[in-house]
Coordinates of C-alpha atoms and ligand atoms in Angstrom, one line a residue:
M197 CA 12.5 -28.8 14.1
K198 CA 16.2 -28.8 14.1
L199 CA 18.7 -26.3 12.0
Q200 CA 21.1 -27.8 9.6
T201 CA 23.7 -25.7 7.8
V202 CA 24.3 -26.2 4.4
T203 CA 28.2 -25.9 3.1
V204 CA 29.6 -25.8 -0.3
P205 CA 30.3 -28.8 -1.7
D206 CA 33.5 -30.0 -3.5
L207 CA 34.5 -27.4 -6.1
G208 CA 36.7 -30.2 -7.7
G209 CA 39.8 -28.2 -7.0
S210 CA 38.9 -24.7 -7.6
A211 CA 40.3 -23.0 -4.5
E212 CA 37.7 -20.5 -4.2
V213 CA 34.7 -19.1 -6.1
E214 CA 32.7 -16.0 -5.8
V215 CA 28.7 -15.6 -4.5
I216 CA 27.1 -14.1 -7.4
E217 CA 23.4 -14.0 -6.5
L218 CA 21.2 -15.3 -3.4
T219 CA 18.2 -16.9 -5.0
V220 CA 16.1 -17.6 -1.6
A221 CA 15.4 -15.3 1.6
V222 CA 15.6 -15.6 5.2
G223 CA 12.3 -17.0 6.3
Q224 CA 11.4 -18.7 2.7
A225 CA 10.4 -22.1 2.7
V226 CA 12.6 -24.0 0.2
A227 CA 12.2 -27.4 -1.6
A228 CA 14.7 -30.0 -1.8
E229 CA 16.8 -29.5 -5.2
Q230 CA 15.7 -25.9 -5.2
P231 CA 18.7 -23.3 -5.7
L232 CA 19.9 -21.5 -2.8
V233 CA 22.8 -19.4 -4.1
T234 CA 24.8 -19.0 -7.4
L235 CA 28.5 -19.3 -7.1
E236 CA 30.6 -18.6 -10.0
S237 CA 34.5 -19.3 -11.0
D238 CA 36.2 -18.0 -14.1
K239 CA 34.2 -19.7 -16.6
A240 CA 30.9 -21.1 -15.4
S241 CA 27.8 -20.2 -12.8
M242 CA 26.8 -23.0 -10.7
E243 CA 23.9 -23.0 -8.5
I244 CA 23.8 -24.7 -5.2
P245 CA 20.7 -26.5 -4.6
A246 CA 19.0 -27.1 -1.4
P247 CA 19.8 -30.6 -0.4
F248 CA 16.6 -31.0 1.7
A249 CA 13.2 -29.1 2.3
G250 CA 13.4 -26.6 5.1
T251 CA 12.9 -23.1 6.2
V252 CA 15.7 -20.4 5.7
R253 CA 17.0 -19.1 9.2
E254 CA 19.8 -17.5 8.2
F255 CA 22.5 -16.7 5.6
C256 CA 26.3 -17.3 6.1
L257 CA 27.7 -15.4 3.2
K258 CA 26.6 -12.3 0.9
I259 CA 27.1 -11.4 -2.5
G260 CA 30.4 -10.7 -3.4
D261 CA 32.0 -13.2 -0.5
R262 CA 34.6 -15.8 -2.3
V263 CA 33.7 -19.1 -0.8
K264 CA 35.3 -22.5 -0.5
Q265 CA 34.5 -26.1 -0.1
G266 CA 33.1 -26.5 3.2
D267 CA 32.3 -22.8 3.8
A268 CA 28.5 -22.4 5.4
I269 CA 26.0 -21.2 2.8
L270 CA 23.1 -20.8 5.2
V271 CA 21.2 -22.4 8.2
L272 CA 18.1 -24.5 7.2
E273 CA 15.3 -25.1 9.8
V274 CA 14.1 -28.7 8.9
A275 CA 11.9 -31.1 10.5
E276 CA 13.0 -33.4 13.4
D277 CA 12.5 -36.7 11.5
A278 CA 14.0 -35.4 8.1
V279 CA 16.4 -37.6 6.7
V280 CA 19.6 -35.1 6.4
V281 CA 23.1 -36.0 5.0
P282 CA 25.6 -36.1 7.8
D283 CA 27.3 -32.4 8.1
A284 CA 24.6 -31.0 6.2
A285 CA 26.6 -31.6 3.0
P286 CA 24.4 -31.6 -0.3
A287 CA 22.6 -34.8 -1.1
P288 CA 24.7 -36.8 -3.6
A289 CA 22.4 -36.1 -6.6
A290 CA 22.8 -32.2 -5.7
A291 CA 26.4 -32.5 -4.9
A292 CA 27.3 -34.4 -7.9
T293 CA 25.7 -31.7 -10.3
V294 CA 27.4 -29.2 -8.6
V295 CA 30.7 -30.9 -8.8
S296 CA 30.4 -32.2 -12.2
V297 CA 30.2 -28.3 -13.1
A298 CA 33.2 -27.5 -10.7
L299 CA 35.2 -30.3 -12.7
A300 CA 34.5 -28.5 -15.6
T301 CA 35.9 -25.4 -14.3
A302 CA 38.6 -26.4 -11.7
S303 CA 42.0 -24.9 -13.0
A304 CA 44.4 -26.9 -14.5
D305 CA 47.1 -26.3 -12.0
A306 CA 45.0 -27.4 -9.4
E307 CA 44.4 -31.1 -11.0
P308 CA 45.4 -31.4 -14.4
A309 CA 43.3 -34.7 -14.6
R310 CA 40.1 -32.9 -13.7
A311 CA 40.5 -29.9 -15.8
A312 CA 41.5 -31.7 -19.2
A313 CA 39.0 -32.1 -21.4
A314 CA 38.1 -35.5 -22.6
A315 CA 37.6 -36.7 -26.3
P316 CA 36.1 -39.9 -27.0
G317 CA 37.5 -42.6 -24.9
A318 CA 38.9 -40.0 -22.3
A319 CA 37.8 -42.0 -19.4
E320 CA 40.5 -44.4 -19.8
R321 CA 42.9 -41.9 -20.4
R322 CA 41.7 -39.8 -17.2
A323 CA 42.3 -42.6 -15.1
A324 CA 46.3 -42.4 -15.7
P325 CA 47.3 -39.0 -15.4
P326 CA 49.0 -37.1 -17.2
V327 CA 45.6 -36.4 -19.1
A328 CA 46.0 -36.9 -22.6
L329 CA 44.4 -34.5 -25.4
P330 CA 43.6 -36.3 -28.5
L331 CA 45.9 -34.5 -31.1
V332 CA 46.0 -35.4 -34.4
A333 CA 48.4 -33.5 -37.2
G334 CA 47.8 -33.1 -40.6
D335 CA 48.7 -30.6 -43.2
A336 CA 45.8 -28.4 -42.7
G337 CA 46.7 -27.8 -39.4
L338 CA 42.9 -27.6 -38.2
I339 CA 41.9 -27.8 -34.4
D340 CA 38.7 -29.9 -33.5
V341 CA 36.9 -28.0 -30.7
L342 CA 35.6 -31.0 -28.6
V343 CA 32.9 -30.9 -25.7
P344 CA 34.8 -31.1 -22.6
D345 CA 34.4 -33.7 -19.9
L346 CA 30.9 -32.8 -18.4
G347 CA 31.7 -34.7 -15.4
G348 CA 29.1 -37.6 -15.6
A349 CA 26.2 -35.4 -17.3
A350 CA 25.0 -37.4 -20.0
S351 CA 24.4 -34.2 -22.5
V352 CA 24.1 -30.5 -22.2
E353 CA 22.3 -27.9 -24.4
V354 CA 23.8 -25.8 -26.9
I355 CA 21.9 -22.2 -26.0
E356 CA 24.0 -20.2 -27.7
I357 CA 26.0 -19.9 -30.8
A358 CA 28.6 -16.7 -31.0
V359 CA 30.6 -17.5 -34.2
R360 CA 29.7 -18.4 -37.5
A361 CA 32.2 -20.0 -40.0
G362 CA 34.5 -17.6 -41.4
D363 CA 34.7 -15.6 -38.3
R364 CA 38.2 -14.6 -36.8
V365 CA 38.2 -15.2 -33.3
A366 CA 40.9 -14.2 -30.5
E367 CA 42.4 -16.8 -28.4
G368 CA 39.6 -17.3 -25.4
A369 CA 37.2 -15.5 -27.1
S370 CA 33.7 -17.4 -26.5
L371 CA 32.2 -19.6 -29.4
L372 CA 29.4 -20.9 -27.6
V373 CA 27.5 -21.5 -24.4
L374 CA 26.5 -25.0 -23.0
E375 CA 23.8 -25.3 -20.3
G376 CA 23.2 -28.2 -18.0
D377 CA 20.3 -28.6 -15.3
K378 CA 22.2 -26.6 -12.8
A379 CA 25.2 -24.4 -14.7
S380 CA 26.0 -22.8 -18.0
M381 CA 29.6 -22.9 -19.3
E382 CA 31.1 -21.0 -22.3
M383 CA 33.5 -22.6 -24.6
P384 CA 36.7 -20.5 -25.2
A385 CA 38.3 -20.6 -28.5
P386 CA 41.6 -22.7 -27.9
A387 CA 43.4 -20.6 -30.2
A388 CA 43.3 -17.4 -32.2
G389 CA 42.2 -18.0 -35.8
I390 CA 39.4 -18.3 -38.5
I391 CA 36.6 -20.5 -37.4
V392 CA 36.2 -23.3 -40.3
S393 CA 32.9 -25.0 -39.2
V394 CA 30.5 -24.7 -36.5
D395 CA 29.3 -28.3 -36.4
V396 CA 26.3 -27.7 -33.8
R397 CA 23.3 -25.7 -33.6
V398 CA 21.7 -23.9 -30.9
G399 CA 19.0 -26.5 -28.9
A400 CA 21.4 -29.3 -29.9
Q401 CA 22.5 -31.8 -27.2
V402 CA 26.1 -32.6 -27.1
T403 CA 28.1 -34.9 -25.3
T404 CA 31.6 -35.1 -24.0
G405 CA 33.9 -35.3 -26.7
E406 CA 31.6 -34.1 -29.5
R407 CA 33.1 -31.9 -32.0
I408 CA 31.3 -28.4 -32.0
A409 CA 33.5 -26.4 -34.4
V410 CA 36.6 -26.7 -36.5
L411 CA 39.3 -23.6 -36.0
R412 CA 42.5 -23.0 -38.5
P413 CA 44.8 -21.5 -35.9
D414 CA 46.6 -18.3 -37.0
E415 CA 49.8 -20.0 -36.1
A416 CA 50.7 -23.6 -36.9
V417 CA 50.4 -25.1 -33.6
V418 CA 51.1 -28.6 -34.9
A419 CA 53.1 -28.0 -37.6
A420 CA 56.0 -30.1 -36.9
A421 CA 53.9 -32.9 -35.5
P422 CA 54.6 -36.8 -36.4
A423 CA 51.3 -37.8 -38.9
A424 CA 50.8 -40.6 -35.9
A425 CA 48.2 -39.2 -33.3
V426 CA 50.0 -38.4 -30.0
A427 CA 48.8 -36.7 -26.8
V428 CA 49.9 -33.7 -24.6
V429 CA 49.3 -32.7 -21.0
P430 CA 47.8 -29.4 -20.7
A431 CA 50.2 -27.9 -18.6
A432 CA 48.3 -24.7 -18.7
P433 CA 47.5 -23.1 -15.0
A434 CA 44.7 -21.3 -16.8
Q435 CA 43.0 -23.6 -18.9
P436 CA 39.9 -22.6 -20.2
A437 CA 37.0 -23.4 -17.7
A438 CA 34.9 -25.0 -20.4
A439 CA 38.0 -27.1 -20.5
V440 CA 38.2 -27.4 -24.3
A441 CA 39.6 -30.6 -25.9
V442 CA 41.7 -29.3 -28.9
A443 CA 42.5 -31.6 -31.5
A444 CA 44.1 -31.1 -34.4
S445 CA 42.9 -33.1 -37.5
V446 CA 43.1 -33.8 -41.0
P447 CA 40.6 -32.5 -42.7
A448 CA 39.2 -36.0 -44.3
P449 CA 38.4 -38.5 -43.7
A450 CA 37.2 -37.5 -40.0
P451 CA 39.8 -38.6 -37.4
A452 CA 39.5 -41.0 -35.1
P453 CA 39.9 -40.7 -31.3
A454 CA 43.6 -40.8 -30.5
P455 CA 44.6 -43.4 -28.4
A456 CA 46.3 -41.8 -25.0
V457 CA 49.9 -41.9 -24.9
D458 CA 52.4 -40.1 -22.6
V459 CA 53.6 -36.4 -23.6
P460 CA 56.1 -36.9 -26.6
E461 CA 59.4 -35.0 -26.5
G462 CA 58.7 -33.7 -29.5
D463 CA 57.7 -30.3 -31.1
A464 CA 53.9 -30.8 -31.0
G465 CA 53.7 -31.3 -27.1
L466 CA 55.7 -28.4 -26.6
A467 CA 53.8 -26.2 -29.5
I468 CA 50.2 -27.4 -27.6
A469 CA 51.9 -26.6 -23.7
R470 CA 53.1 -23.3 -25.3
L471 CA 49.2 -22.6 -26.7
L472 CA 47.7 -23.5 -23.5
E473 CA 50.2 -21.6 -21.6
K474 CA 49.7 -18.7 -23.3
E475 CA 46.0 -18.7 -22.8
S476 CA 46.2 -17.6 -19.6
H477 CA 48.4 -14.3 -20.5
L478 CA 46.3 -13.4 -23.3
P479 CA 44.1 -9.8 -22.8
G480 CA 41.1 -11.6 -24.0
S481 CA 40.9 -14.2 -21.6
T482 CA 41.0 -12.8 -18.6
A483 CA 37.8 -13.7 -16.1
A484 CA 36.5 -10.0 -16.0
Q485 CA 37.0 -9.9 -19.9
R486 CA 35.4 -13.4 -20.6
Q487 CA 32.5 -12.6 -18.0
R488 CA 31.5 -9.2 -19.3
S489 CA 28.4 -9.7 -21.0
S490 CA 28.5 -8.6 -24.7
P491 CA 26.1 -9.1 -27.6
E492 CA 27.2 -12.3 -28.7
T493 CA 27.9 -13.9 -25.3
P494 CA 25.2 -12.6 -22.8
Y495 CA 26.7 -13.1 -19.1
A496 CA 23.9 -14.6 -17.2
G497 CA 23.5 -17.7 -14.7
P498 CA 21.2 -20.6 -15.5
A499 CA 18.2 -19.4 -13.7
V500 CA 18.5 -16.4 -15.2
R501 CA 18.8 -17.9 -19.0
Q502 CA 15.9 -19.8 -18.2
L503 CA 13.7 -16.9 -16.9
A504 CA 14.7 -15.0 -20.1
R505 CA 13.6 -18.1 -22.3
E506 CA 10.7 -18.4 -20.4
L507 CA 9.5 -14.7 -21.2
G508 CA 11.0 -14.7 -24.9
V509 CA 13.5 -12.1 -23.9
A510 CA 16.9 -12.0 -25.9
L511 CA 19.5 -11.5 -23.2
A512 CA 21.8 -10.5 -25.8
Q513 CA 19.9 -6.9 -25.5
L514 CA 20.2 -6.4 -22.0
P515 CA 22.9 -4.4 -20.3
G516 CA 23.7 -6.6 -16.7
S517 CA 23.6 -4.4 -13.7
G518 CA 25.3 -7.1 -11.6
P519 CA 28.8 -7.6 -10.9
K520 CA 31.0 -7.5 -13.7
G521 CA 28.0 -6.7 -16.2
R522 CA 26.1 -9.7 -15.1
I523 CA 22.7 -10.0 -16.4
L524 CA 20.6 -10.6 -13.2
K525 CA 16.7 -11.5 -13.1
E526 CA 15.7 -7.9 -12.1
D527 CA 17.3 -6.9 -15.5
V528 CA 15.2 -9.4 -17.4
Q529 CA 12.1 -8.5 -15.1
G530 CA 12.9 -4.7 -15.6
Y531 CA 13.2 -5.0 -19.5
V532 CA 9.7 -6.9 -19.7
K533 CA 8.1 -4.4 -17.8
K534 CA 9.7 -1.6 -19.8
R535 CA 8.4 -3.3 -22.7
L536 CA 4.9 -3.7 -21.6
A537 CA 4.4 0.0 -21.1
E538 CA 5.3 0.9 -24.4
P539 CA 2.8 2.0 -27.0
P540 CA 2.0 -0.9 -28.9
R541 CA 4.4 -1.3 -32.1
A542 CA 2.1 -3.9 -34.1
S543 CA 2.6 -3.5 -37.7
G544 CA 1.5 -5.4 -41.2
V545 CA -1.7 -6.3 -42.8
M546 CA -3.5 -7.7 -39.6
G547 CA -1.8 -5.0 -36.7
L548 CA -1.4 -1.6 -37.0
P549 CA 0.2 0.1 -39.7
Q550 CA 3.1 2.1 -38.7
V551 CA 3.2 5.7 -39.4
P552 CA 6.1 6.1 -41.7
A553 CA 9.2 8.0 -40.9
V554 CA 9.4 11.2 -42.7
D555 CA 12.4 13.4 -43.1
F556 CA 10.5 16.7 -42.6
A557 CA 13.8 18.4 -42.8
A558 CA 13.7 17.7 -46.4
F559 CA 10.7 20.3 -47.0
G560 CA 11.9 23.1 -45.0
P561 CA 13.6 23.7 -41.8
V562 CA 12.3 22.3 -38.8
E563 CA 13.1 22.2 -35.1
N564 CA 12.7 18.9 -32.9
L565 CA 11.2 19.8 -29.2
A566 CA 11.6 17.0 -26.8
L567 CA 8.8 16.1 -24.9
T568 CA 8.0 16.6 -21.1
G569 CA 7.7 13.6 -19.0
I570 CA 3.8 14.0 -18.9
Q571 CA 3.9 14.8 -22.5
K572 CA 5.6 11.4 -23.1
V573 CA 3.1 9.7 -20.7
T574 CA 0.0 11.2 -22.3
V575 CA 1.5 9.8 -25.9
T576 CA 1.3 6.4 -23.9
S577 CA -1.8 6.8 -22.1
M578 CA -3.8 8.3 -24.9
S579 CA -2.7 5.5 -27.5
R580 CA -3.7 3.0 -24.9
S581 CA -7.0 4.2 -24.5
W582 CA -7.6 4.6 -28.5
L583 CA -6.5 1.8 -29.6
N584 CA -8.3 -0.4 -26.5
V585 CA -11.6 1.0 -26.4
P586 CA -14.1 1.3 -28.6
H587 CA -15.2 4.9 -28.2
V588 CA -18.7 6.6 -29.4
T589 CA -19.9 10.0 -28.5
Q590 CA -23.0 11.2 -28.0
F591 CA -23.8 15.1 -27.6
D592 CA -26.5 17.5 -26.3
Y593 CA -26.7 20.8 -25.1
A594 CA -27.8 21.7 -21.4
D595 CA -29.9 24.7 -20.9
V596 CA -28.1 26.2 -18.2
S597 CA -30.1 30.1 -18.0
D598 CA -31.3 29.0 -14.6
L599 CA -27.9 28.2 -13.5
E600 CA -26.2 31.1 -14.8
A601 CA -28.7 33.0 -13.1
F602 CA -28.5 31.5 -9.6
R603 CA -24.7 31.8 -10.2
E604 CA -24.8 35.5 -10.9
S605 CA -26.8 35.9 -7.7
M606 CA -23.9 34.4 -6.0
K607 CA -21.3 36.9 -6.9
A608 CA -21.6 38.7 -3.6
E609 CA -21.3 35.6 -1.7
M610 CA -18.5 34.5 -3.9
E611 CA -16.6 37.7 -3.0
K612 CA -17.2 37.0 0.5
R613 CA -16.0 33.6 0.9
A614 CA -13.2 34.6 -1.6
N615 CA -14.5 31.2 -3.6
K616 CA -15.3 31.5 -7.4
L617 CA -18.3 29.2 -8.7
T618 CA -18.0 28.5 -12.4
P619 CA -20.0 25.8 -13.8
L620 CA -17.3 23.3 -13.1
P621 CA -18.6 22.6 -9.4
F622 CA -22.1 22.4 -10.7
L623 CA -21.2 19.9 -13.1
L624 CA -19.4 17.8 -10.9
M625 CA -22.1 17.8 -8.3
A626 CA -24.4 16.8 -11.2
C627 CA -22.3 13.9 -12.6
A628 CA -21.8 12.6 -9.3
R629 CA -25.8 12.1 -8.7
A630 CA -25.8 10.8 -12.8
L631 CA -23.1 8.4 -11.4
K632 CA -25.3 7.0 -8.8
E633 CA -28.3 6.8 -10.7
H634 CA -26.3 5.1 -13.6
P635 CA -24.3 2.9 -12.0
R636 CA -22.6 1.2 -15.0
F637 CA -21.1 4.3 -15.7
N638 CA -19.5 3.9 -12.3
S639 CA -17.6 0.9 -13.3
S640 CA -14.2 -0.4 -15.0
L641 CA -14.1 -3.5 -17.0
A642 CA -12.1 -6.2 -15.4
P643 CA -9.0 -7.3 -17.4
D644 CA -10.3 -10.4 -18.5
G645 CA -13.4 -8.8 -20.1
T646 CA -15.6 -11.1 -17.8
Q647 CA -16.9 -8.6 -15.2
L648 CA -17.7 -5.4 -14.3
V649 CA -15.9 -3.8 -11.1
M650 CA -18.9 -1.7 -9.7
K651 CA -17.4 1.0 -7.5
K652 CA -19.3 2.2 -4.2
Y653 CA -17.4 5.7 -4.4
I654 CA -17.5 8.5 -6.4
H655 CA -13.9 9.8 -7.0
I656 CA -14.0 12.2 -10.4
G657 CA -11.2 13.7 -12.4
I658 CA -10.7 16.9 -14.1
A659 CA -8.3 17.3 -17.1
V660 CA -6.1 20.3 -16.1
D661 CA -4.0 21.9 -18.7
T662 CA -0.6 22.8 -17.8
P663 CA 2.5 24.2 -19.6
Q664 CA 3.7 20.4 -18.7
G665 CA 1.2 18.8 -20.1
L666 CA -2.1 17.5 -19.6
V667 CA -3.0 16.2 -16.1
V668 CA -6.2 15.0 -14.6
P669 CA -6.2 15.4 -10.4
V670 CA -9.2 13.6 -9.0
I671 CA -11.5 14.8 -6.6
R672 CA -12.7 12.3 -3.8
D673 CA -16.0 11.5 -2.5
V674 CA -17.6 14.3 -5.1
D675 CA -21.0 13.2 -4.0
R676 CA -20.6 14.1 -0.5
K677 CA -19.0 17.7 -0.7
T678 CA -20.9 21.3 -0.9
V679 CA -20.5 23.1 -4.3
W680 CA -18.7 25.3 -2.7
E681 CA -16.1 22.9 -1.5
L682 CA -16.2 21.5 -5.0
A683 CA -15.0 24.7 -6.3
A684 CA -12.2 25.1 -3.9
E685 CA -10.7 22.0 -4.4
A686 CA -11.1 21.8 -8.0
R687 CA -9.0 25.1 -8.1
E688 CA -6.7 23.7 -5.6
L689 CA -5.7 21.2 -7.4
A690 CA -5.6 23.0 -10.8
D691 CA -3.1 25.2 -9.0
K692 CA -1.1 22.4 -7.8
A693 CA -0.8 20.9 -11.3
R694 CA 0.2 24.1 -13.1
T695 CA 2.9 24.2 -10.4
R696 CA 3.7 20.8 -10.5
K697 CA 2.9 20.3 -7.1
L698 CA 0.4 17.2 -7.2
K699 CA 1.0 14.3 -5.4
P700 CA 0.8 10.8 -7.7
A701 CA -2.0 9.8 -5.1
E702 CA -4.1 13.0 -6.3
M703 CA -4.1 11.7 -9.8
Q704 CA -5.2 8.2 -8.9
G705 CA -8.6 6.3 -8.0
G706 CA -11.0 8.2 -10.5
C707 CA -14.4 6.6 -11.7
F708 CA -15.0 9.4 -14.5
S709 CA -13.7 12.3 -15.8
I710 CA -14.5 16.1 -17.1
S711 CA -12.7 17.9 -19.7
S712 CA -13.7 20.9 -19.9
L713 CA -12.8 23.4 -23.0
G714 CA -15.3 26.1 -21.8
N715 CA -12.8 28.8 -21.0
I716 CA -11.5 28.4 -24.5
G717 CA -14.0 27.9 -27.1
G718 CA -15.6 25.4 -29.4
E719 CA -18.9 24.1 -29.7
G720 CA -18.2 20.0 -29.2
F721 CA -15.4 17.8 -29.2
T722 CA -15.0 14.0 -28.6
P723 CA -13.0 13.6 -25.4
I724 CA -10.9 10.1 -25.1
V725 CA -12.1 8.0 -22.2
N726 CA -9.4 8.1 -19.4
T727 CA -9.5 4.0 -19.3
P728 CA -10.0 2.0 -17.3
E729 CA -12.6 4.8 -16.5
V730 CA -15.7 4.0 -18.8
A731 CA -16.6 7.5 -19.6
I732 CA -15.9 11.1 -19.8
L733 CA -17.9 14.5 -20.2
G734 CA -16.4 16.9 -22.6
V735 CA -17.9 20.7 -21.8
S736 CA -17.7 23.0 -24.4
R737 CA -18.4 26.9 -24.7
M738 CA -21.4 28.1 -22.9
A739 CA -23.2 30.5 -25.7
V740 CA -26.8 32.2 -26.0
R741 CA -28.8 30.3 -28.6
P742 CA -32.3 30.0 -29.6
V743 CA -34.6 27.4 -28.3
W744 CA -37.6 26.4 -29.1
D745 CA -40.4 26.5 -26.1
G746 CA -43.3 24.9 -28.0
K747 CA -44.6 28.5 -29.3
A748 CA -41.5 30.7 -30.2
F749 CA -37.6 30.4 -29.9
Q750 CA -36.4 31.7 -26.9
P751 CA -32.7 33.1 -26.2
R752 CA -31.4 30.6 -23.6
K753 CA -28.2 30.3 -22.4
T754 CA -27.1 26.8 -23.4
L755 CA -23.6 24.6 -22.5
P756 CA -22.6 22.0 -25.1
L757 CA -21.9 18.5 -23.5
S758 CA -20.4 15.5 -25.1
L759 CA -20.3 12.3 -23.3
S760 CA -17.4 9.5 -24.9
Y761 CA -17.8 6.1 -23.6
D762 CA -16.5 2.7 -23.6
H763 CA -18.9 1.0 -25.9
R764 CA -18.0 -2.5 -24.6
V765 CA -19.4 -1.6 -21.1
I766 CA -21.8 1.3 -22.0
N767 CA -24.9 1.0 -24.8
G768 CA -25.9 4.0 -26.6
A769 CA -29.0 3.8 -25.0
D770 CA -27.5 4.1 -21.4
A771 CA -25.5 6.9 -22.9
G772 CA -28.5 8.8 -24.4
A773 CA -30.3 8.2 -20.9
F774 CA -27.3 9.6 -18.8
L775 CA -26.9 12.6 -20.9
T776 CA -30.5 13.1 -21.1
W777 CA -30.9 13.0 -17.0
L778 CA -27.5 15.3 -17.0
V779 CA -29.0 18.0 -19.3
G780 CA -32.2 17.7 -17.3
V781 CA -30.6 18.1 -13.9
L782 CA -28.2 21.0 -15.2
A783 CA -31.5 22.7 -16.6
D784 CA -33.3 22.8 -13.2
L785 CA -30.8 22.3 -10.4
R786 CA -33.8 21.7 -8.1
T787 CA -34.1 18.0 -9.0
L788 CA -30.9 17.4 -7.4
V789 CA -32.2 18.0 -4.0
L790 CA -35.1 15.3 -4.9
Ligands
CAO180 N1 -18.7 28.2 -20.9 C1 -18.0 29.7 -20.9 N2 -17.7 30.0 -19.8 C2 -16.8 28.9 -19.1 C3 -17.1 27.8 -19.0 C4 -18.1 27.3 -20.3 N3 -18.5 25.7 -20.7 N4 -16.5 27.2 -18.5 C5 -16.1 28.3 -17.4 N5 -16.1 29.3 -18.1 C6 -15.7 30.5 -17.5 C7 -15.9 30.6 -16.2 O1 -17.1 31.0 -15.5 C8 -14.5 31.9 -15.8 O2 -15.0 32.8 -16.1 P1 -15.0 34.1 -15.0 O3 -13.6 34.6 -14.9 O4 -15.7 35.2 -15.9 O5 -15.8 33.7 -13.9 C9 -13.7 31.3 -17.1 O6 -14.2 30.4 -17.8 C10 -12.5 30.6 -16.8 O7 -12.7 29.6 -15.9 P2 -11.5 28.7 -15.0 O8 -10.6 28.0 -16.1 O9 -10.8 29.7 -14.2 O10 -12.3 27.5 -14.0 P3 -13.0 26.2 -14.8 O11 -13.3 25.8 -13.3 O12 -13.9 26.5 -15.5 O13 -12.1 25.3 -15.2 C11 -10.2 24.2 -15.4 C12 -10.9 24.6 -14.2 C13 -9.0 23.3 -14.3 C14 -10.8 22.9 -15.8 C15 -9.6 24.8 -15.9 O14 -8.7 25.6 -15.9 C16 -8.7 24.0 -17.4 O15 -7.6 23.8 -17.1 N6 -9.2 23.9 -18.7 C17 -8.4 23.2 -19.6 C18 -8.8 21.7 -19.4 C19 -8.3 21.1 -20.7 O16 -7.4 21.4 -21.4 N7 -9.3 20.4 -21.1 C20 -8.8 19.0 -22.5 C21 -8.4 18.2 -22.2 S1 -8.1 17.4 -23.7 O17 -9.2 16.3 -23.7

């Protein structure tokens, strides 16, 4: 193995560019052509691809650094027999890509011939500087905005259009964004004025010299130009990076490409030169301002734009958290995560009809109460469960007279232990046993719906009502704990929940839940399954009810139970068997020791 340093390629005249993104990490294996870093000049961002495959051993720069041609980017470890370009410069293909972008972004003062845009026939004109811009003067004084020299690329794609016919634009305002293989570039307005037409659409492939828009400038920049075609030298030190080719045209017929000639000494040449010179002083044309993300022109690199396209994210709606408001991959990923966490918002005939917004204040005084964080989570989790899980609820009564008699007999022991035995710990114990006997209730449906994940542990959540909202702490390994331990742990977790001391881990990993409203009242309710669990037991208020013993009605303490289950996983027969088993155990706790 040997080490090779990858350096910044020819920037086509740009003195320095900024490092805005490291797209690989130390230790990472990279393929040839894989983007390593993203550099950015005034107008374009460019990815520097790996000239050859290898493993990143060290970075020689960091985000925010300004680099120039020849500066070290990183050190790649490559195979001994790997064919690398001397000095580890990017391989010709990669370098060409980078340089082509750089050419388009070069500042005119660095090398006017490169910075100038080219109309059809510009290749020849570039060969003999000063570079000529086609200029055809006419009464209308319109400006054709042409695709600049693409530095060898056959075509680039129009990925965003920021203006429409009739829009007023400031000089330097972004008209559209072009994207090649490795870079995206904005096309700025060459002058302030009104857009007469936009001649391309998003998705179109455009080539050097192609007209993309026609602009009516506010000031007649070629008013005194001769009717014959002339060419001028772009003398502006800050010619727009996308190197817009400017042509004032007569409206009809369409202007023919102008032959390249030297700069005339006339007004037109001076006017254009002034126009271009002015560019660098306009408030809207500073690099920072051009780079700032706006709804019309989101500011992001090619990789981010591609990611956004793949995920169907409209970049215009994202705030950028990068330098100068640049939209980063993390911004796109964060946005997608956030949207996924939101409750479903389907609408229309086949989807969920949305609840109409009602102006309640129109009917009387109202007050808006902000939901707590827990309440907001509940909104999401309840909707998620209710909408995803086909719920069925099975009801029964457990005769808990003997259990209650036993509890009564334990009063002294409770005091001695300073531990209260409510019906809940017995329910926990009985449910743990029921889950063992009916393992399907201790499962979760795999996300793809093709498998059941059978759990070999028994952790049960208990719904706890708190001032902040409903939380479900989880008691772990319920099947291995005594009724005293379960009673103590349930109380401890409920206390923690009410005093907001629960840790996230104490609310995770549940297999089944119990929601007890027994201390509150009611004879039955239909709890919502705490998905991805597949069942939940609702416990209502115990009361003395008449129970027929075969000969007569007996006054028995009965406990109403409701078992809600996920009907995708559990059949009605399974649920009937589970609840009947549970009711039987609660009626005679001795069966628990069998
Ligand atoms: N029937 C009659 N009385 C009951 C009962 C029942 N099913 N369950 C409990 N009780 C009694 C207890 O025995 C206790 O009586 P004593 O004080 O006389 O001994 C009293 O009610 C209070 O019990 P508790 O609430 O202190 O303890 P618990 O173990 O029954 O419940 C907990 C603990 C955390 C579940 C409960 O405090 C709680 O928060 N309940 C609300 C849960 C909830 O909001 N569920 C709805 C979720 S939405 O689906």
